[in-house]
Amino acid sequence: MEDIIATSNFQNNDDFESGKAEPMLSHIPVPSQLPTALELDQLPDHVLRSGAVEALIQQNDDLMARLRVTLRRISVYEERLHRSESERQKILAEYENFRDQVLVLREKTVALSERHRVEEEALGELRSQVRLREIEYAELYTTSQDRQDELQKTVQKLSKQLARLSRYRHRVRRALQNFRNQFSNEKNEIESQFTQALENTKNSLNSHIQELTVNVSLLDKEKRYLQSELASETETKARLQKDLAEAAEYISEQAKQATENQTRLVDTYEDQLESLRRDLADASAEKQQLLRKMSDYDNVYERNVDLENQLILLKRQKEDSKTELDQEIIHLQEKLASYRVEAKNKTLENEGLREDKVSLHNQMLTIKQENNQLSEQVESLQCLWRDNQKQLEKQKDQNVALQKLNQSLSQKLNEYRQQATRLKEALDRNQLQQSTTSAATTEPSQNAPSDHEFSPDVMNRIDELIHEIHSGFTKMP
């Protein structure tokens, strides 16, 4: 019961929420501190048998019973209030927990949004890098294709030039071989003709003149000299012509006395010599032409060798560049694949973050709904607490009224006890007077008040108390 009165010290809702209280009813005794029951044994019988006193006692018992019931109700209300307060504290704790969870979820949402933004920026950078790599790959592929086409065209061109030069070299070699064979054949034929002519001339000259033996030997020497000059270059040709002219002059001087056959033989020899000169000139010209062709062929051959070396170098460079381009393409493809895998992973993470964001948003909505419900429950509990507080205040007022009534009744009973004591003393005095005066024994018995009678003031006071008790009960709910 002390807890009930201690709980009832809260004056308003703010005191209830803040835990502060002022001792309003500390001066009011608890039910265990109520005045003890009336000691009816000390009252005289005529007082106990009085109907008004019995009515007052019954009303007092009824009031005490009602007071106990009211206090029990107040204790029940206090217990309900305690339960409501515990539920309210629990709801407030849950509300604080939910609010902390909402703040944590908001922080997580902000962190996830920031992480999502950073990942979106990284994904955008990766996509831009992928686009740049694709552009670079396309440019490198186009450049490599152009270089391959140029190298292929160069190779084809060089192959055509090589084939043409090979055919030209083959034709030059074949023409040179034919020219050598023809030149050797003509040389042999000329030598054989010249030898035969010289033999005929020698025989004819030996048969006609012996003087020309020296000249013939000179001619043989000149013949050998001419044969040696045929294998030499153009410089020996002039000297041969000079020697031939000198020989001709010498022969003409020595053969003035020759016969017509000798003259015809000399003319024939001059004609053959002239034709031989022409052949030698043609052979030297053709030789110079062949030398020029050979030099051109050597130049072409050297150029062909250089071109072949360049072609081999270009092929090697092409193979190296192709290998490098293939490696670069493989590396770019690997990077592109890794970028695509990373983009897919980022997309999956983005989807997961979006799902987490949606779930967090749904959780926040549910938490808001639960928070609203909890707020409504708190408001309803506060309203219920206010109603209980009002009822408790009413009960406190009624309890105060009952305590006042109980105090007034206690005072009245004390007054009645004092009046009964005075009446008893008066009765004792009367009995003493009766014992002293025997003559007046009958008069005191007739004039003394009966046990069941009271003075008019006492009866009026009892009626007022009964009226106050009834008026107090009528004010109660």
Tab-separated table of C-alpha atoms in Angstrom:
chain	number	residue	atom	x	y	z
A	1	MET	CA	0.000	0.000	0.000
A	2	GLU	CA	2.941	2.292	0.595
A	3	ASP	CA	3.898	1.702	-3.060
A	4	ILE	CA	0.413	2.711	-4.130
A	5	ILE	CA	0.603	5.978	-2.244
A	6	ALA	CA	4.168	6.568	-3.505
A	7	THR	CA	2.965	5.998	-7.081
A	8	SER	CA	0.065	8.351	-6.585
A	9	ASN	CA	2.447	11.214	-5.873
A	10	PHE	CA	2.731	12.016	-9.638
A	11	GLN	CA	0.793	15.171	-10.322
A	12	ASN	CA	0.639	15.269	-14.125
A	13	ASN	CA	1.847	13.601	-17.344
A	14	ASP	CA	5.141	15.495	-17.355
A	15	ASP	CA	5.934	14.258	-13.856
A	16	PHE	CA	5.074	10.744	-14.955
A	17	GLU	CA	7.380	10.922	-17.994
A	18	SER	CA	10.211	12.708	-16.193
A	19	GLY	CA	10.007	10.556	-13.057
A	20	LYS	CA	9.661	13.595	-10.786
A	21	ALA	CA	6.996	13.699	-8.109
A	22	GLU	CA	5.910	15.852	-5.238
A	23	PRO	CA	4.582	14.349	-2.075
A	24	MET	CA	0.949	15.455	-2.228
A	25	LEU	CA	-0.599	12.913	0.154
A	26	SER	CA	2.277	12.275	2.488
A	27	HIS	CA	0.207	13.615	5.365
A	28	ILE	CA	-2.641	11.192	4.677
A	29	PRO	CA	-2.270	7.880	6.560
A	30	VAL	CA	-2.284	4.627	4.710
A	31	PRO	CA	-5.005	2.037	5.417
A	32	SER	CA	-2.708	0.266	7.890
A	33	GLN	CA	-2.429	3.554	9.782
A	34	LEU	CA	-6.175	4.098	10.126
A	35	PRO	CA	-7.567	4.457	13.617
A	36	THR	CA	-8.163	1.188	15.307
A	37	ALA	CA	-11.602	-0.222	15.728
A	38	LEU	CA	-13.779	1.294	18.381
A	39	GLU	CA	-13.486	-0.252	21.811
A	40	LEU	CA	-17.153	-0.863	22.359
A	41	ASP	CA	-16.507	-2.731	25.590
A	42	GLN	CA	-15.778	0.540	27.371
A	43	LEU	CA	-19.120	2.029	26.374
A	44	PRO	CA	-22.046	1.531	28.634
A	45	ASP	CA	-24.844	-0.790	27.645
A	46	HIS	CA	-27.384	1.941	27.099
A	47	VAL	CA	-24.992	3.580	24.623
A	48	LEU	CA	-24.354	0.282	22.836
A	49	ARG	CA	-28.056	-0.433	22.680
A	50	SER	CA	-28.767	2.993	21.212
A	51	GLY	CA	-30.095	2.765	17.655
A	52	ALA	CA	-28.286	5.875	16.515
A	53	VAL	CA	-24.940	4.590	17.741
A	54	GLU	CA	-25.541	1.215	16.114
A	55	ALA	CA	-26.459	2.977	12.880
A	56	LEU	CA	-23.306	5.075	13.131
A	57	ILE	CA	-21.200	1.993	13.803
A	58	GLN	CA	-22.760	0.157	10.863
A	59	GLN	CA	-22.259	3.189	8.648
A	60	ASN	CA	-18.659	3.407	9.856
A	61	ASP	CA	-18.091	-0.274	9.022
A	62	ASP	CA	-19.740	0.260	5.659
A	63	LEU	CA	-17.524	3.261	5.045
A	64	MET	CA	-14.435	1.286	6.030
A	65	ALA	CA	-15.458	-1.563	3.720
A	66	ARG	CA	-16.035	0.907	0.903
A	67	LEU	CA	-12.729	2.508	1.690
A	68	ARG	CA	-10.987	-0.877	1.496
A	69	VAL	CA	-12.725	-1.604	-1.814
A	70	THR	CA	-11.725	1.806	-3.115
A	71	LEU	CA	-8.157	1.267	-2.008
A	72	ARG	CA	-8.148	-2.133	-3.698
A	73	ARG	CA	-9.455	-0.537	-6.853
A	74	ILE	CA	-6.777	2.111	-6.553
A	75	SER	CA	-4.160	-0.635	-6.116
A	76	VAL	CA	-5.565	-2.404	-9.190
A	77	TYR	CA	-5.409	0.870	-11.095
A	78	GLU	CA	-1.881	1.389	-9.826
A	79	GLU	CA	-0.913	-2.090	-11.004
A	80	ARG	CA	-2.471	-1.367	-14.384
A	81	LEU	CA	-0.652	1.912	-14.433
A	82	HIS	CA	2.606	0.123	-13.588
A	83	ARG	CA	1.995	-2.364	-16.384
A	84	SER	CA	1.121	0.461	-18.732
A	85	GLU	CA	4.243	2.286	-17.645
A	86	SER	CA	6.384	-0.838	-18.167
A	87	GLU	CA	4.769	-1.386	-21.562
A	88	ARG	CA	5.312	2.266	-22.348
A	89	GLN	CA	8.977	2.006	-21.316
A	90	LYS	CA	9.301	-1.152	-23.378
A	91	ILE	CA	7.641	0.538	-26.343
A	92	LEU	CA	9.877	3.575	-25.879
A	93	ALA	CA	12.923	1.300	-25.752
A	94	GLU	CA	11.750	-0.477	-28.898
A	95	TYR	CA	11.062	2.903	-30.447
A	96	GLU	CA	14.571	4.071	-29.575
A	97	ASN	CA	15.955	0.802	-30.924
A	98	PHE	CA	13.971	1.194	-34.123
A	99	ARG	CA	15.052	4.802	-34.398
A	100	ASP	CA	18.684	3.748	-33.971
A	101	GLN	CA	18.140	1.040	-36.575
A	102	VAL	CA	16.598	3.624	-38.894
A	103	LEU	CA	19.607	5.900	-38.368
A	104	VAL	CA	21.962	2.977	-38.985
A	105	LEU	CA	20.007	2.032	-42.096
A	106	ARG	CA	20.137	5.637	-43.257
A	107	GLU	CA	23.886	5.680	-42.747
A	108	LYS	CA	24.132	2.379	-44.580
A	109	THR	CA	21.949	3.784	-47.349
A	110	VAL	CA	24.163	6.866	-47.607
A	111	ALA	CA	27.288	4.676	-47.611
A	112	LEU	CA	25.760	2.336	-50.184
A	113	SER	CA	24.662	5.267	-52.339
A	114	GLU	CA	28.161	6.738	-52.099
A	115	ARG	CA	29.677	3.370	-52.920
A	116	HIS	CA	27.188	2.961	-55.752
A	117	ARG	CA	28.112	6.414	-57.064
A	118	VAL	CA	31.832	5.604	-56.869
A	119	GLU	CA	31.263	2.274	-58.594
A	120	GLU	CA	29.133	3.976	-61.241
A	121	GLU	CA	31.959	6.453	-61.853
A	122	ALA	CA	34.486	3.594	-61.976
A	123	LEU	CA	32.179	1.696	-64.321
A	124	GLY	CA	31.852	4.789	-66.521
A	125	GLU	CA	35.637	5.166	-66.577
A	126	LEU	CA	36.017	1.484	-67.426
A	127	ARG	CA	33.440	1.831	-70.188
A	128	SER	CA	35.229	4.890	-71.559
A	129	GLN	CA	38.538	2.980	-71.369
A	130	VAL	CA	36.905	0.029	-73.124
A	131	ARG	CA	35.607	2.361	-75.840
A	132	LEU	CA	39.072	3.941	-76.167
A	133	ARG	CA	40.673	0.483	-76.289
A	134	GLU	CA	38.149	-0.581	-78.912
A	135	ILE	CA	38.929	2.546	-80.938
A	136	GLU	CA	42.683	1.943	-80.526
A	137	TYR	CA	42.188	-1.702	-81.417
A	138	ALA	CA	40.198	-0.713	-84.510
A	139	GLU	CA	42.877	1.828	-85.479
A	140	LEU	CA	45.663	-0.677	-84.875
A	141	TYR	CA	43.764	-3.329	-86.787
A	142	THR	CA	43.148	-0.911	-89.675
A	143	THR	CA	46.791	0.226	-89.606
A	144	SER	CA	48.015	-3.363	-89.501
A	145	GLN	CA	45.699	-4.285	-92.363
A	146	ASP	CA	46.940	-1.284	-94.376
A	147	ARG	CA	50.558	-2.161	-93.610
A	148	GLN	CA	49.903	-5.780	-94.511
A	149	ASP	CA	48.275	-4.674	-97.770
A	150	GLU	CA	51.199	-2.357	-98.523
A	151	LEU	CA	53.706	-5.061	-97.657
A	152	GLN	CA	51.754	-7.535	-99.764
A	153	LYS	CA	51.721	-5.114	-102.688
A	154	THR	CA	55.438	-4.422	-102.205
A	155	VAL	CA	56.153	-8.146	-102.055
A	156	GLN	CA	54.107	-8.750	-105.183
A	157	LYS	CA	55.825	-5.880	-106.955
A	158	LEU	CA	59.260	-7.086	-105.880
A	159	SER	CA	58.316	-10.633	-106.853
A	160	LYS	CA	57.280	-9.412	-110.289
A	161	GLN	CA	60.506	-7.415	-110.621
A	162	LEU	CA	62.485	-10.426	-109.430
A	163	ALA	CA	60.745	-12.691	-111.919
A	164	ARG	CA	61.265	-10.142	-114.704
A	165	LEU	CA	64.914	-9.707	-113.779
A	166	SER	CA	65.363	-13.464	-113.536
A	167	ARG	CA	63.887	-13.872	-116.985
A	168	TYR	CA	66.040	-11.008	-118.243
A	169	ARG	CA	69.145	-12.565	-116.657
A	170	HIS	CA	68.274	-15.894	-118.210
A	171	ARG	CA	67.805	-14.258	-121.592
A	172	VAL	CA	71.058	-12.295	-121.200
A	173	ARG	CA	72.943	-15.420	-120.217
A	174	ARG	CA	71.422	-17.326	-123.087
A	175	ALA	CA	72.151	-14.471	-125.557
A	176	LEU	CA	75.685	-14.150	-124.180
A	177	GLN	CA	76.217	-17.873	-124.543
A	178	ASN	CA	74.846	-17.753	-128.085
A	179	PHE	CA	77.001	-14.746	-128.861
A	180	ARG	CA	80.057	-16.474	-127.451
A	181	ASN	CA	79.336	-19.580	-129.440
A	182	GLN	CA	78.640	-17.560	-132.590
A	183	PHE	CA	81.726	-15.427	-132.022
A	184	SER	CA	83.907	-18.498	-131.501
A	185	ASN	CA	82.401	-20.147	-134.573
A	186	GLU	CA	82.900	-17.066	-136.703
A	187	LYS	CA	86.373	-16.678	-135.281
A	188	ASN	CA	87.225	-20.272	-136.093
A	189	GLU	CA	85.669	-19.937	-139.520
A	190	ILE	CA	87.554	-16.723	-140.214
A	191	GLU	CA	90.749	-18.280	-138.927
A	192	SER	CA	90.233	-21.361	-141.054
A	193	GLN	CA	89.396	-19.260	-144.120
A	194	PHE	CA	92.285	-16.951	-143.430
A	195	THR	CA	94.623	-19.910	-142.876
A	196	GLN	CA	93.422	-21.578	-146.046
A	197	ALA	CA	93.759	-18.340	-147.987
A	198	LEU	CA	97.195	-17.793	-146.590
A	199	GLU	CA	98.176	-21.350	-147.441
A	200	ASN	CA	96.881	-20.929	-150.971
A	201	THR	CA	98.611	-17.588	-151.255
A	202	LYS	CA	101.761	-19.106	-149.817
A	203	ASN	CA	101.677	-21.972	-152.252
A	204	SER	CA	100.967	-19.696	-155.142
A	205	LEU	CA	103.602	-17.247	-154.024
A	206	ASN	CA	106.107	-20.097	-153.455
A	207	SER	CA	105.351	-21.395	-156.882
A	208	HIS	CA	105.645	-18.008	-158.462
A	209	ILE	CA	108.154	-16.151	-156.398
A	210	GLN	CA	110.564	-17.156	-153.703
A	211	GLU	CA	111.139	-13.639	-152.714
A	212	LEU	CA	107.851	-13.377	-150.954
A	213	THR	CA	108.858	-15.997	-148.376
A	214	VAL	CA	109.965	-13.347	-145.962
A	215	ASN	CA	106.786	-11.461	-146.634
A	216	VAL	CA	104.744	-14.600	-146.084
A	217	SER	CA	106.528	-15.217	-142.832
A	218	LEU	CA	105.780	-11.635	-141.945
A	219	LEU	CA	102.221	-12.235	-142.964
A	220	ASP	CA	102.192	-15.319	-140.761
A	221	LYS	CA	103.492	-13.188	-137.960
A	222	GLU	CA	100.883	-10.591	-138.752
A	223	LYS	CA	98.323	-13.377	-138.870
A	224	ARG	CA	99.280	-14.566	-135.435
A	225	TYR	CA	99.356	-10.964	-134.329
A	226	LEU	CA	95.881	-10.435	-135.791
A	227	GLN	CA	94.639	-13.615	-134.098
A	228	SER	CA	95.998	-12.324	-130.820
A	229	GLU	CA	94.412	-8.945	-131.504
A	230	LEU	CA	91.034	-10.598	-132.104
A	231	ALA	CA	90.927	-11.635	-128.455
A	232	SER	CA	92.043	-8.175	-127.240
A	233	GLU	CA	90.090	-4.949	-126.933
A	234	THR	CA	89.553	-1.967	-129.242
A	235	GLU	CA	93.059	-0.498	-128.776
A	236	THR	CA	94.716	-3.476	-130.490
A	237	LYS	CA	92.301	-2.992	-133.363
A	238	ALA	CA	93.895	0.351	-134.414
A	239	ARG	CA	97.370	-1.064	-134.245
A	240	LEU	CA	96.222	-4.070	-136.225
A	241	GLN	CA	94.793	-1.746	-138.856
A	242	LYS	CA	98.074	0.173	-138.923
A	243	ASP	CA	100.077	-3.017	-139.232
A	244	LEU	CA	97.741	-4.300	-141.886
A	245	ALA	CA	98.142	-1.021	-143.804
A	246	GLU	CA	101.893	-1.238	-143.486
A	247	ALA	CA	101.750	-4.883	-144.509
A	248	ALA	CA	99.522	-3.975	-147.450
A	249	GLU	CA	101.869	-1.224	-148.490
A	250	TYR	CA	104.781	-3.530	-148.004
A	251	ILE	CA	103.045	-6.265	-149.967
A	252	SER	CA	102.051	-3.801	-152.710
A	253	GLU	CA	105.619	-2.589	-152.924
A	254	GLN	CA	106.958	-6.137	-152.937
A	255	ALA	CA	104.240	-7.483	-155.255
A	256	LYS	CA	104.473	-4.956	-158.016
A	257	GLN	CA	106.134	-7.593	-160.027
A	258	ALA	CA	103.582	-10.258	-159.161
A	259	THR	CA	101.327	-11.680	-161.684
A	260	GLU	CA	97.632	-11.065	-162.093
A	261	ASN	CA	96.914	-13.998	-159.845
A	262	GLN	CA	98.938	-12.354	-157.131
A	263	THR	CA	97.028	-9.070	-157.745
A	264	ARG	CA	93.714	-10.930	-157.643
A	265	LEU	CA	94.861	-12.807	-154.552
A	266	VAL	CA	95.798	-9.513	-152.853
A	267	ASP	CA	92.484	-7.977	-153.824
A	268	THR	CA	90.700	-11.003	-152.463
A	269	TYR	CA	92.760	-10.833	-149.348
A	270	GLU	CA	91.985	-7.116	-148.952
A	271	ASP	CA	88.314	-7.785	-149.396
A	272	GLN	CA	88.446	-10.545	-146.825
A	273	LEU	CA	90.486	-8.298	-144.582
A	274	GLU	CA	87.944	-5.507	-144.968
A	275	SER	CA	85.151	-7.884	-144.165
A	276	LEU	CA	87.184	-9.123	-141.237
A	277	ARG	CA	87.624	-5.537	-140.127
A	278	ARG	CA	83.928	-4.947	-140.356
A	279	ASP	CA	83.316	-8.161	-138.462
A	280	LEU	CA	85.839	-7.118	-135.854
A	281	ALA	CA	84.200	-3.684	-135.570
A	282	ASP	CA	80.793	-5.294	-135.253
A	283	ALA	CA	82.174	-7.791	-132.762
A	284	SER	CA	83.801	-5.007	-130.734
A	285	ALA	CA	80.578	-2.979	-130.844
A	286	GLU	CA	78.557	-5.997	-129.841
A	287	LYS	CA	81.167	-6.733	-127.209
A	288	GLN	CA	80.817	-3.195	-125.817
A	289	GLN	CA	77.075	-3.591	-125.897
A	290	LEU	CA	77.354	-6.928	-124.129
A	291	LEU	CA	79.735	-5.380	-121.598
A	292	ARG	CA	77.240	-2.605	-120.993
A	293	LYS	CA	74.514	-5.205	-120.688
A	294	MET	CA	76.703	-7.227	-118.342
A	295	SER	CA	77.332	-4.136	-116.224
A	296	ASP	CA	73.605	-3.427	-116.317
A	297	TYR	CA	72.971	-7.039	-115.428
A	298	ASP	CA	75.458	-6.825	-112.581
A	299	ASN	CA	73.769	-3.657	-111.394
A	300	VAL	CA	70.381	-5.330	-111.740
A	301	TYR	CA	71.706	-8.409	-109.976
A	302	GLU	CA	73.095	-6.295	-107.164
A	303	ARG	CA	69.831	-4.398	-107.026
A	304	ASN	CA	67.994	-7.710	-107.044
A	305	VAL	CA	70.174	-8.907	-104.175
A	306	ASP	CA	69.486	-5.676	-102.339
A	307	LEU	CA	65.788	-6.035	-103.074
A	308	GLU	CA	65.857	-9.626	-101.896
A	309	ASN	CA	67.602	-8.521	-98.714
A	310	GLN	CA	65.069	-5.730	-98.306
A	311	LEU	CA	62.307	-8.213	-99.004
A	312	ILE	CA	63.677	-10.599	-96.375
A	313	LEU	CA	64.056	-7.686	-93.968
A	314	LEU	CA	60.526	-6.534	-94.742
A	315	LYS	CA	59.257	-10.075	-94.286
A	316	ARG	CA	61.012	-10.305	-90.953
A	317	GLN	CA	59.701	-6.878	-89.965
A	318	LYS	CA	56.275	-7.947	-91.149
A	319	GLU	CA	56.485	-11.149	-89.116
A	320	ASP	CA	57.753	-9.216	-86.093
A	321	SER	CA	55.074	-6.553	-86.479
A	322	LYS	CA	52.477	-9.247	-87.077
A	323	THR	CA	53.657	-11.080	-83.951
A	324	GLU	CA	53.616	-7.841	-81.976
A	325	LEU	CA	50.205	-6.948	-83.370
A	326	ASP	CA	48.917	-10.436	-82.591
A	327	GLN	CA	50.288	-10.168	-79.060
A	328	GLU	CA	48.826	-6.679	-78.733
A	329	ILE	CA	45.499	-7.917	-80.090
A	330	ILE	CA	45.549	-10.873	-77.672
A	331	HIS	CA	46.469	-8.518	-74.828
A	332	LEU	CA	43.696	-6.112	-75.830
A	333	GLN	CA	41.254	-8.992	-76.146
A	334	GLU	CA	42.261	-10.217	-72.677
A	335	LYS	CA	41.876	-6.691	-71.321
A	336	LEU	CA	38.545	-6.373	-73.099
A	337	ALA	CA	37.423	-9.710	-71.660
A	338	SER	CA	38.584	-8.675	-68.188
A	339	TYR	CA	36.827	-5.328	-68.620
A	340	ARG	CA	33.668	-7.098	-69.731
A	341	VAL	CA	33.867	-9.512	-66.773
A	342	GLU	CA	34.514	-6.605	-64.442
A	343	ALA	CA	31.630	-4.682	-66.028
A	344	LYS	CA	29.367	-7.710	-65.539
A	345	ASN	CA	30.523	-8.013	-61.921
A	346	LYS	CA	29.939	-4.307	-61.403
A	347	THR	CA	26.501	-4.671	-63.003
A	348	LEU	CA	25.689	-7.599	-60.695
A	349	GLU	CA	26.958	-5.660	-57.689
A	350	ASN	CA	24.925	-2.683	-58.856
A	351	GLU	CA	21.842	-4.880	-59.122
A	352	GLY	CA	22.552	-6.287	-55.656
A	353	LEU	CA	22.976	-2.776	-54.287
A	354	ARG	CA	19.744	-1.733	-55.936
A	355	GLU	CA	17.975	-4.718	-54.413
A	356	ASP	CA	19.542	-3.893	-51.039
A	357	LYS	CA	18.438	-0.314	-51.482
A	358	VAL	CA	14.889	-1.415	-52.319
A	359	SER	CA	14.856	-3.807	-49.348
A	360	LEU	CA	16.240	-1.061	-47.101
A	361	HIS	CA	13.614	1.306	-48.443
A	362	ASN	CA	10.924	-1.290	-47.715
A	363	GLN	CA	12.391	-1.871	-44.257
A	364	MET	CA	12.397	1.865	-43.667
A	365	LEU	CA	8.767	2.047	-44.749
A	366	THR	CA	7.850	-0.839	-42.443
A	367	ILE	CA	9.869	0.755	-39.642
A	368	LYS	CA	8.090	4.057	-40.270
A	369	GLN	CA	4.755	2.265	-40.174
A	370	GLU	CA	5.765	0.467	-36.985
A	371	ASN	CA	7.035	3.757	-35.620
A	372	ASN	CA	3.719	5.402	-36.431
A	373	GLN	CA	1.896	2.491	-34.829
A	374	LEU	CA	4.148	2.748	-31.784
A	375	SER	CA	3.557	6.499	-31.678
A	376	GLU	CA	-0.173	5.871	-31.835
A	377	GLN	CA	0.168	3.247	-29.110
A	378	VAL	CA	2.219	5.673	-27.020
A	379	GLU	CA	-0.383	8.370	-27.561
A	380	SER	CA	-3.157	5.944	-26.640
A	381	LEU	CA	-1.176	4.860	-23.578
A	382	GLN	CA	-0.635	8.497	-22.673
A	383	CYS	CA	-4.355	9.142	-23.058
A	384	LEU	CA	-5.076	6.053	-20.963
A	385	TRP	CA	-2.524	7.206	-18.424
A	386	ARG	CA	-4.171	10.649	-18.321
A	387	ASP	CA	-7.561	9.022	-17.794
A	388	ASN	CA	-6.116	6.814	-15.083
A	389	GLN	CA	-4.427	9.845	-13.577
A	390	LYS	CA	-7.717	11.716	-13.548
A	391	GLN	CA	-9.485	8.743	-12.004
A	392	LEU	CA	-6.619	8.424	-9.533
A	393	GLU	CA	-6.960	12.078	-8.627
A	394	LYS	CA	-10.689	11.582	-8.177
A	395	GLN	CA	-9.973	8.552	-6.032
A	396	LYS	CA	-7.448	10.598	-4.103
A	397	ASP	CA	-10.050	13.318	-3.561
A	398	GLN	CA	-12.548	10.707	-2.444
A	399	ASN	CA	-9.872	9.149	-0.215
A	400	VAL	CA	-9.175	12.577	1.278
A	401	ALA	CA	-12.886	13.079	1.847
A	402	LEU	CA	-13.142	9.662	3.452
A	403	GLN	CA	-10.097	10.382	5.595
A	404	LYS	CA	-11.654	13.654	6.691
A	405	LEU	CA	-14.931	11.877	7.373
A	406	ASN	CA	-13.082	9.171	9.287
A	407	GLN	CA	-11.266	11.804	11.305
A	408	SER	CA	-14.501	13.634	12.010
A	409	LEU	CA	-16.132	10.352	13.018
A	410	SER	CA	-13.178	9.576	15.264
A	411	GLN	CA	-13.517	13.010	16.816
A	412	LYS	CA	-17.249	12.503	17.277
A	413	LEU	CA	-16.657	9.098	18.834
A	414	ASN	CA	-14.108	10.629	21.184
A	415	GLU	CA	-16.623	13.293	22.059
A	416	TYR	CA	-19.236	10.583	22.631
A	417	ARG	CA	-16.778	8.753	24.854
A	418	GLN	CA	-16.156	11.930	26.822
A	419	GLN	CA	-19.900	12.541	27.103
A	420	ALA	CA	-20.392	8.924	28.208
A	421	THR	CA	-17.641	9.397	30.826
A	422	ARG	CA	-19.292	12.559	32.062
A	423	LEU	CA	-22.657	10.803	32.146
A	424	LYS	CA	-21.119	7.935	34.088
A	425	GLU	CA	-19.581	10.360	36.566
A	426	ALA	CA	-22.888	12.120	36.883
A	427	LEU	CA	-24.560	8.763	37.432
A	428	ASP	CA	-22.042	7.882	40.114
A	429	ARG	CA	-22.644	11.186	41.846
A	430	ASN	CA	-26.361	10.588	41.661
A	431	GLN	CA	-25.934	7.154	43.169
A	432	LEU	CA	-23.860	8.652	45.956
A	433	GLN	CA	-26.505	11.249	46.563
A	434	GLN	CA	-29.141	8.516	46.607
A	435	SER	CA	-27.154	6.578	49.163
A	436	THR	CA	-26.852	9.626	51.416
A	437	THR	CA	-30.425	10.664	51.161
A	438	SER	CA	-32.726	7.753	51.695
A	439	ALA	CA	-35.773	9.938	51.572
A	440	ALA	CA	-35.246	10.819	47.982
A	441	THR	CA	-34.688	7.277	46.652
A	442	THR	CA	-37.734	7.249	44.493
A	443	GLU	CA	-37.204	10.705	43.004
A	444	PRO	CA	-33.811	10.076	41.499
A	445	SER	CA	-35.047	6.927	39.881
A	446	GLN	CA	-37.944	8.805	38.367
A	447	ASN	CA	-35.983	11.911	37.375
A	448	ALA	CA	-32.709	10.201	36.222
A	449	PRO	CA	-32.321	9.686	32.494
A	450	SER	CA	-32.596	6.199	31.149
A	451	ASP	CA	-29.744	4.296	29.585
A	452	HIS	CA	-31.353	4.732	26.208
A	453	GLU	CA	-31.844	8.522	26.396
A	454	PHE	CA	-29.477	11.378	25.442
A	455	SER	CA	-29.615	15.085	25.755
A	456	PRO	CA	-31.135	17.067	22.865
A	457	ASP	CA	-27.726	18.569	21.953
A	458	VAL	CA	-26.202	15.128	21.658
A	459	MET	CA	-29.081	13.894	19.519
A	460	ASN	CA	-28.813	16.924	17.254
A	461	ARG	CA	-25.061	16.377	16.919
A	462	ILE	CA	-25.599	12.716	16.052
A	463	ASP	CA	-28.192	13.712	13.435
A	464	GLU	CA	-25.733	16.204	11.921
A	465	LEU	CA	-23.020	13.548	11.747
A	466	ILE	CA	-25.399	11.091	10.132
A	467	HIS	CA	-26.388	13.776	7.616
A	468	GLU	CA	-22.729	14.505	6.870
A	469	ILE	CA	-22.038	10.792	6.410
A	470	HIS	CA	-24.973	10.455	3.997
A	471	SER	CA	-23.986	13.601	2.149
A	472	GLY	CA	-20.402	12.274	1.878
A	473	PHE	CA	-21.580	8.979	0.394
A	474	THR	CA	-23.845	10.709	-2.087
A	475	LYS	CA	-20.853	12.697	-3.401
A	476	MET	CA	-18.962	9.462	-4.134
A	477	PRO	CA	-19.273	7.989	-7.664
